[in-house]
Amino acid sequence: DQQVKQNSPSLSVQEGRISILNCDYTNSMFDYFLWYKKYPAEGPTFLISISSIKDKNEDGRFTVFLNKSAKHLSLHIVPSQPGDSAVYFCAATLVKTDKIIFGKGTRLHILP
Amino acid sequence: GAGVSQTPSNKVTEKGKYVELRCDPISGHTALYWYRQSLGQGPEFLIYFQGTGAADDSGLPNDRFFAVRPEGSVSTLKIQRTERGDSAVYLCASSEGREQPQHFGDGTRLSIL
């Protein structure tokens, strides 16, 4: 069963607009959530994270929102740039473990 | 470079053969992780080392898979009697320790014919 779900396989956004990537999870024992970005033929790159005790974390153009009651998080990228075109993985870690559980990813296309 | 290095970048072999995949973590990182990414899926956890010992190997799919990290730095993932279903990208990551961001290598693409 998929504990971290990214239901949109792909998303296209106009350059300069806001990109919103969504993620749902099922395990209430997750204590840390992360977003990774992946270009073809490269490994995933850590982007931003949020602790389960927070509801928002911002880093430059990237903001992650966490809604624990809905078991939902989202990544906002504003403004979107051509270099943001990549696959974005939502991920989570369980209390007292270090293994990351990844979603299937969402491919983001930034249109000129 | 200062990142996680994985060799080879590509490996093609026949069903039934033995393969070894190597990971050089970032210098000084005590934690090392192996993941496997199949087509259309996210990376899937295999095993985690803290120093020389395997702290969590719950993700290894069966006893054909084994990993070592004898000196607490370089790690080798070993797969015996390979099967076509083992074809995937094998990713290695390292971190400074527990609850620190994991930094990934570019992976080894393994193809079993």
Short mmCIF file of C-alpha atoms in Angstrom, two decimals:
data_model
loop_
_atom_site.label_atom_id
_atom_site.label_comp_id
_atom_site.label_asym_id
_atom_site.label_seq_id
_atom_site.Cartn_x
_atom_site.Cartn_y
_atom_site.Cartn_z
CA ASP A 1 0.00 0.00 0.00
CA GLN A 2 1.23 3.46 -0.86
CA GLN A 3 1.76 5.46 2.34
CA VAL A 4 2.76 8.62 0.47
CA LYS A 5 0.58 9.46 -2.50
CA GLN A 6 1.13 11.92 -5.28
CA ASN A 7 -2.00 11.63 -7.36
CA SER A 8 -0.94 13.92 -10.19
CA PRO A 9 1.65 12.25 -12.41
CA SER A 10 2.30 15.50 -14.22
CA LEU A 11 1.60 19.22 -14.05
CA SER A 12 2.18 22.04 -16.55
CA VAL A 13 2.52 25.64 -15.40
CA GLN A 14 3.28 28.84 -17.24
CA GLU A 15 6.61 30.45 -16.43
CA GLY A 16 6.18 33.15 -13.78
CA ARG A 17 3.01 31.61 -12.33
CA ILE A 18 2.65 29.59 -9.15
CA SER A 19 3.24 25.82 -9.21
CA ILE A 20 1.38 23.82 -6.57
CA LEU A 21 2.31 20.19 -6.06
CA ASN A 22 0.14 18.10 -3.77
CA CYS A 23 0.79 15.09 -1.60
CA ASP A 24 -1.35 12.95 0.71
CA TYR A 25 -0.20 10.47 3.32
CA THR A 26 -1.84 7.75 5.34
CA ASN A 27 0.48 7.09 8.27
CA SER A 28 -0.10 9.38 11.26
CA MET A 29 3.28 8.30 12.68
CA PHE A 30 5.20 10.29 10.08
CA ASP A 31 7.12 13.02 11.89
CA TYR A 32 9.03 14.71 9.09
CA PHE A 33 8.12 15.52 5.52
CA LEU A 34 10.45 16.33 2.67
CA TRP A 35 10.38 17.36 -0.97
CA TYR A 36 13.05 16.19 -3.38
CA LYS A 37 13.62 17.36 -6.93
CA LYS A 38 15.03 15.06 -9.60
CA TYR A 39 16.44 15.78 -13.05
CA PRO A 40 16.87 12.93 -15.58
CA ALA A 41 19.92 10.72 -14.98
CA GLU A 42 20.64 12.44 -11.67
CA GLY A 43 19.89 11.51 -8.09
CA PRO A 44 17.16 13.27 -6.11
CA THR A 45 18.16 16.61 -4.59
CA PHE A 46 16.79 17.74 -1.25
CA LEU A 47 14.63 20.82 -1.65
CA ILE A 48 12.77 21.65 1.55
CA SER A 49 11.37 19.91 4.61
CA ILE A 50 8.86 20.44 7.39
CA SER A 51 8.49 18.96 10.82
CA SER A 52 5.11 17.57 11.80
CA ILE A 53 4.84 20.18 14.54
CA LYS A 54 4.86 23.01 12.02
CA ASP A 55 2.31 23.98 9.37
CA LYS A 56 4.48 26.05 7.06
CA ASN A 57 8.10 26.34 6.05
CA GLU A 58 9.46 28.80 3.52
CA ASP A 59 12.78 28.93 1.69
CA GLY A 60 13.06 31.51 -1.05
CA ARG A 61 10.64 30.66 -3.85
CA PHE A 62 9.64 27.39 -2.17
CA THR A 63 7.04 27.01 0.56
CA VAL A 64 5.73 23.77 2.02
CA PHE A 65 2.37 23.66 3.79
CA LEU A 66 1.30 20.85 6.10
CA ASN A 67 -2.30 20.09 7.07
CA LYS A 68 -2.07 17.28 9.63
CA SER A 69 -5.79 16.87 10.12
CA ALA A 70 -6.21 16.27 6.40
CA LYS A 71 -2.92 14.33 6.12
CA HIS A 72 -2.02 16.59 3.23
CA LEU A 73 0.97 18.66 2.26
CA SER A 74 1.73 20.87 -0.68
CA LEU A 75 4.75 22.52 -2.24
CA HIS A 76 4.33 25.99 -3.69
CA ILE A 77 6.87 27.39 -6.12
CA VAL A 78 6.51 31.05 -6.97
CA PRO A 79 7.40 32.39 -9.42
CA SER A 80 7.99 29.25 -11.49
CA GLN A 81 11.13 29.23 -13.61
CA PRO A 82 12.23 27.03 -16.54
CA GLY A 83 14.84 25.32 -14.36
CA ASP A 84 12.07 24.10 -12.09
CA SER A 85 11.03 21.56 -14.74
CA ALA A 86 11.81 18.24 -13.05
CA VAL A 87 10.19 15.36 -11.16
CA TYR A 88 9.23 16.28 -7.59
CA PHE A 89 9.02 13.60 -4.94
CA CYS A 90 7.09 14.02 -1.74
CA ALA A 91 8.56 11.95 1.07
CA ALA A 92 8.20 11.26 4.77
CA THR A 93 10.08 9.68 7.64
CA LEU A 94 8.68 7.70 10.55
CA VAL A 95 9.35 8.55 14.18
CA LYS A 96 12.69 7.13 15.29
CA THR A 97 13.64 5.76 11.88
CA ASP A 98 15.79 7.24 9.15
CA LYS A 99 14.39 5.59 6.08
CA ILE A 100 12.57 7.91 3.73
CA ILE A 101 9.29 6.77 2.22
CA PHE A 102 8.75 8.35 -1.17
CA GLY A 103 5.72 9.02 -3.31
CA LYS A 104 5.73 8.16 -7.00
CA GLY A 105 6.57 11.70 -8.04
CA THR A 106 4.97 14.48 -10.08
CA ARG A 107 6.59 15.67 -13.29
CA LEU A 108 6.45 19.47 -13.45
CA HIS A 109 6.70 21.19 -16.84
CA ILE A 110 7.28 24.93 -16.85
CA LEU A 111 5.98 26.36 -20.10
CA PRO A 112 7.64 29.40 -21.70
CA GLY B 1 33.76 16.18 -6.39
CA ALA B 2 32.29 16.45 -2.95
CA GLY B 3 29.07 14.57 -3.63
CA VAL B 4 28.05 10.93 -3.29
CA SER B 5 29.71 8.87 -6.00
CA GLN B 6 28.26 5.65 -7.37
CA THR B 7 29.96 3.22 -9.73
CA PRO B 8 29.32 1.95 -12.28
CA SER B 9 26.76 4.38 -13.65
CA ASN B 10 25.33 1.61 -15.84
CA LYS B 11 25.53 -2.15 -15.55
CA VAL B 12 24.12 -4.66 -17.98
CA THR B 13 24.35 -8.33 -17.14
CA GLU B 14 22.64 -11.63 -17.79
CA LYS B 15 20.08 -13.29 -15.58
CA GLY B 16 21.70 -15.44 -12.93
CA LYS B 17 24.92 -13.43 -12.68
CA TYR B 18 26.36 -11.77 -9.57
CA VAL B 19 26.72 -7.97 -9.42
CA GLU B 20 28.34 -5.49 -7.06
CA LEU B 21 27.39 -1.84 -6.91
CA ARG B 22 29.66 0.64 -5.16
CA CYS B 23 28.89 3.81 -3.22
CA ASP B 24 31.38 6.42 -2.01
CA PRO B 25 29.58 8.69 0.47
CA ILE B 26 30.38 12.30 1.21
CA SER B 27 33.50 12.43 3.38
CA GLY B 28 32.65 12.44 7.06
CA HIS B 29 29.06 11.26 6.63
CA THR B 30 28.39 8.49 9.11
CA ALA B 31 25.02 7.41 7.76
CA LEU B 32 24.64 5.65 4.42
CA TYR B 33 21.46 4.46 2.69
CA TRP B 34 20.60 2.32 -0.30
CA TYR B 35 17.37 2.77 -2.26
CA ARG B 36 16.00 1.18 -5.41
CA GLN B 37 13.90 3.05 -7.96
CA SER B 38 11.87 1.12 -10.49
CA LEU B 39 10.34 2.75 -13.55
CA GLY B 40 7.45 5.06 -12.67
CA GLN B 41 8.01 4.67 -8.93
CA GLY B 42 9.67 6.68 -6.24
CA PRO B 43 12.86 5.42 -4.56
CA GLU B 44 12.23 2.49 -2.23
CA PHE B 45 14.32 2.01 0.92
CA LEU B 46 16.60 -1.04 1.05
CA ILE B 47 19.11 -0.68 3.91
CA TYR B 48 20.65 1.89 6.23
CA PHE B 49 24.13 1.88 7.79
CA GLN B 50 25.26 3.86 10.79
CA GLY B 51 29.02 3.52 10.72
CA THR B 52 29.96 -0.05 9.83
CA GLY B 53 26.80 -1.74 11.00
CA ALA B 54 23.49 -2.17 9.24
CA ALA B 55 21.04 -0.34 11.50
CA ASP B 56 17.98 -1.25 9.40
CA ASP B 57 17.91 -3.80 6.57
CA SER B 58 14.15 -4.21 6.52
CA GLY B 59 13.91 -3.09 2.89
CA LEU B 60 16.09 -5.79 1.36
CA PRO B 61 13.66 -7.83 -0.77
CA ASN B 62 15.20 -11.27 -0.15
CA ASP B 63 18.43 -13.04 0.77
CA ARG B 64 19.91 -12.55 -2.71
CA PHE B 65 20.58 -8.95 -1.66
CA PHE B 66 23.38 -8.08 0.73
CA ALA B 67 25.29 -4.90 1.56
CA VAL B 68 28.47 -4.18 3.46
CA ARG B 69 30.31 -1.14 4.75
CA PRO B 70 33.42 -2.65 6.35
CA GLU B 71 35.31 0.54 7.23
CA GLY B 72 32.39 2.87 7.76
CA SER B 73 32.88 4.70 4.49
CA VAL B 74 32.51 2.98 1.10
CA SER B 75 29.59 0.58 0.79
CA THR B 76 28.94 -2.24 -1.67
CA LEU B 77 25.51 -3.61 -2.53
CA LYS B 78 25.74 -7.20 -3.71
CA ILE B 79 23.08 -9.06 -5.65
CA GLN B 80 23.37 -12.81 -6.25
CA ARG B 81 21.60 -14.85 -8.93
CA THR B 82 20.17 -11.73 -10.52
CA GLU B 83 16.64 -11.81 -11.93
CA ARG B 84 15.01 -9.60 -14.56
CA GLY B 85 12.88 -8.02 -11.84
CA ASP B 86 16.06 -6.66 -10.22
CA SER B 87 16.40 -4.19 -13.11
CA ALA B 88 16.15 -0.70 -11.62
CA VAL B 89 18.18 2.34 -10.66
CA TYR B 90 19.99 1.73 -7.38
CA LEU B 91 20.51 4.93 -5.43
CA CYS B 92 22.88 5.56 -2.57
CA ALA B 93 22.57 8.46 -0.13
CA SER B 94 24.60 9.66 2.83
CA SER B 95 24.00 12.06 5.68
CA GLU B 96 25.83 13.49 8.65
CA GLY B 97 23.71 11.42 10.96
CA ARG B 98 20.23 10.76 12.09
CA GLU B 99 17.61 13.32 11.14
CA GLN B 100 19.98 15.14 8.78
CA PRO B 101 19.18 15.65 5.07
CA GLN B 102 20.15 12.73 2.86
CA HIS B 103 22.29 13.54 -0.16
CA PHE B 104 21.88 11.21 -3.11
CA GLY B 105 24.27 9.98 -5.75
CA ASP B 106 23.25 9.75 -9.40
CA GLY B 107 22.58 6.05 -9.11
CA THR B 108 23.57 2.87 -10.92
CA ARG B 109 21.18 1.78 -13.66
CA LEU B 110 21.12 -2.03 -13.51
CA SER B 111 19.68 -3.95 -16.44
CA ILE B 112 19.26 -7.72 -16.24
CA LEU B 113 18.81 -9.33 -19.64
#
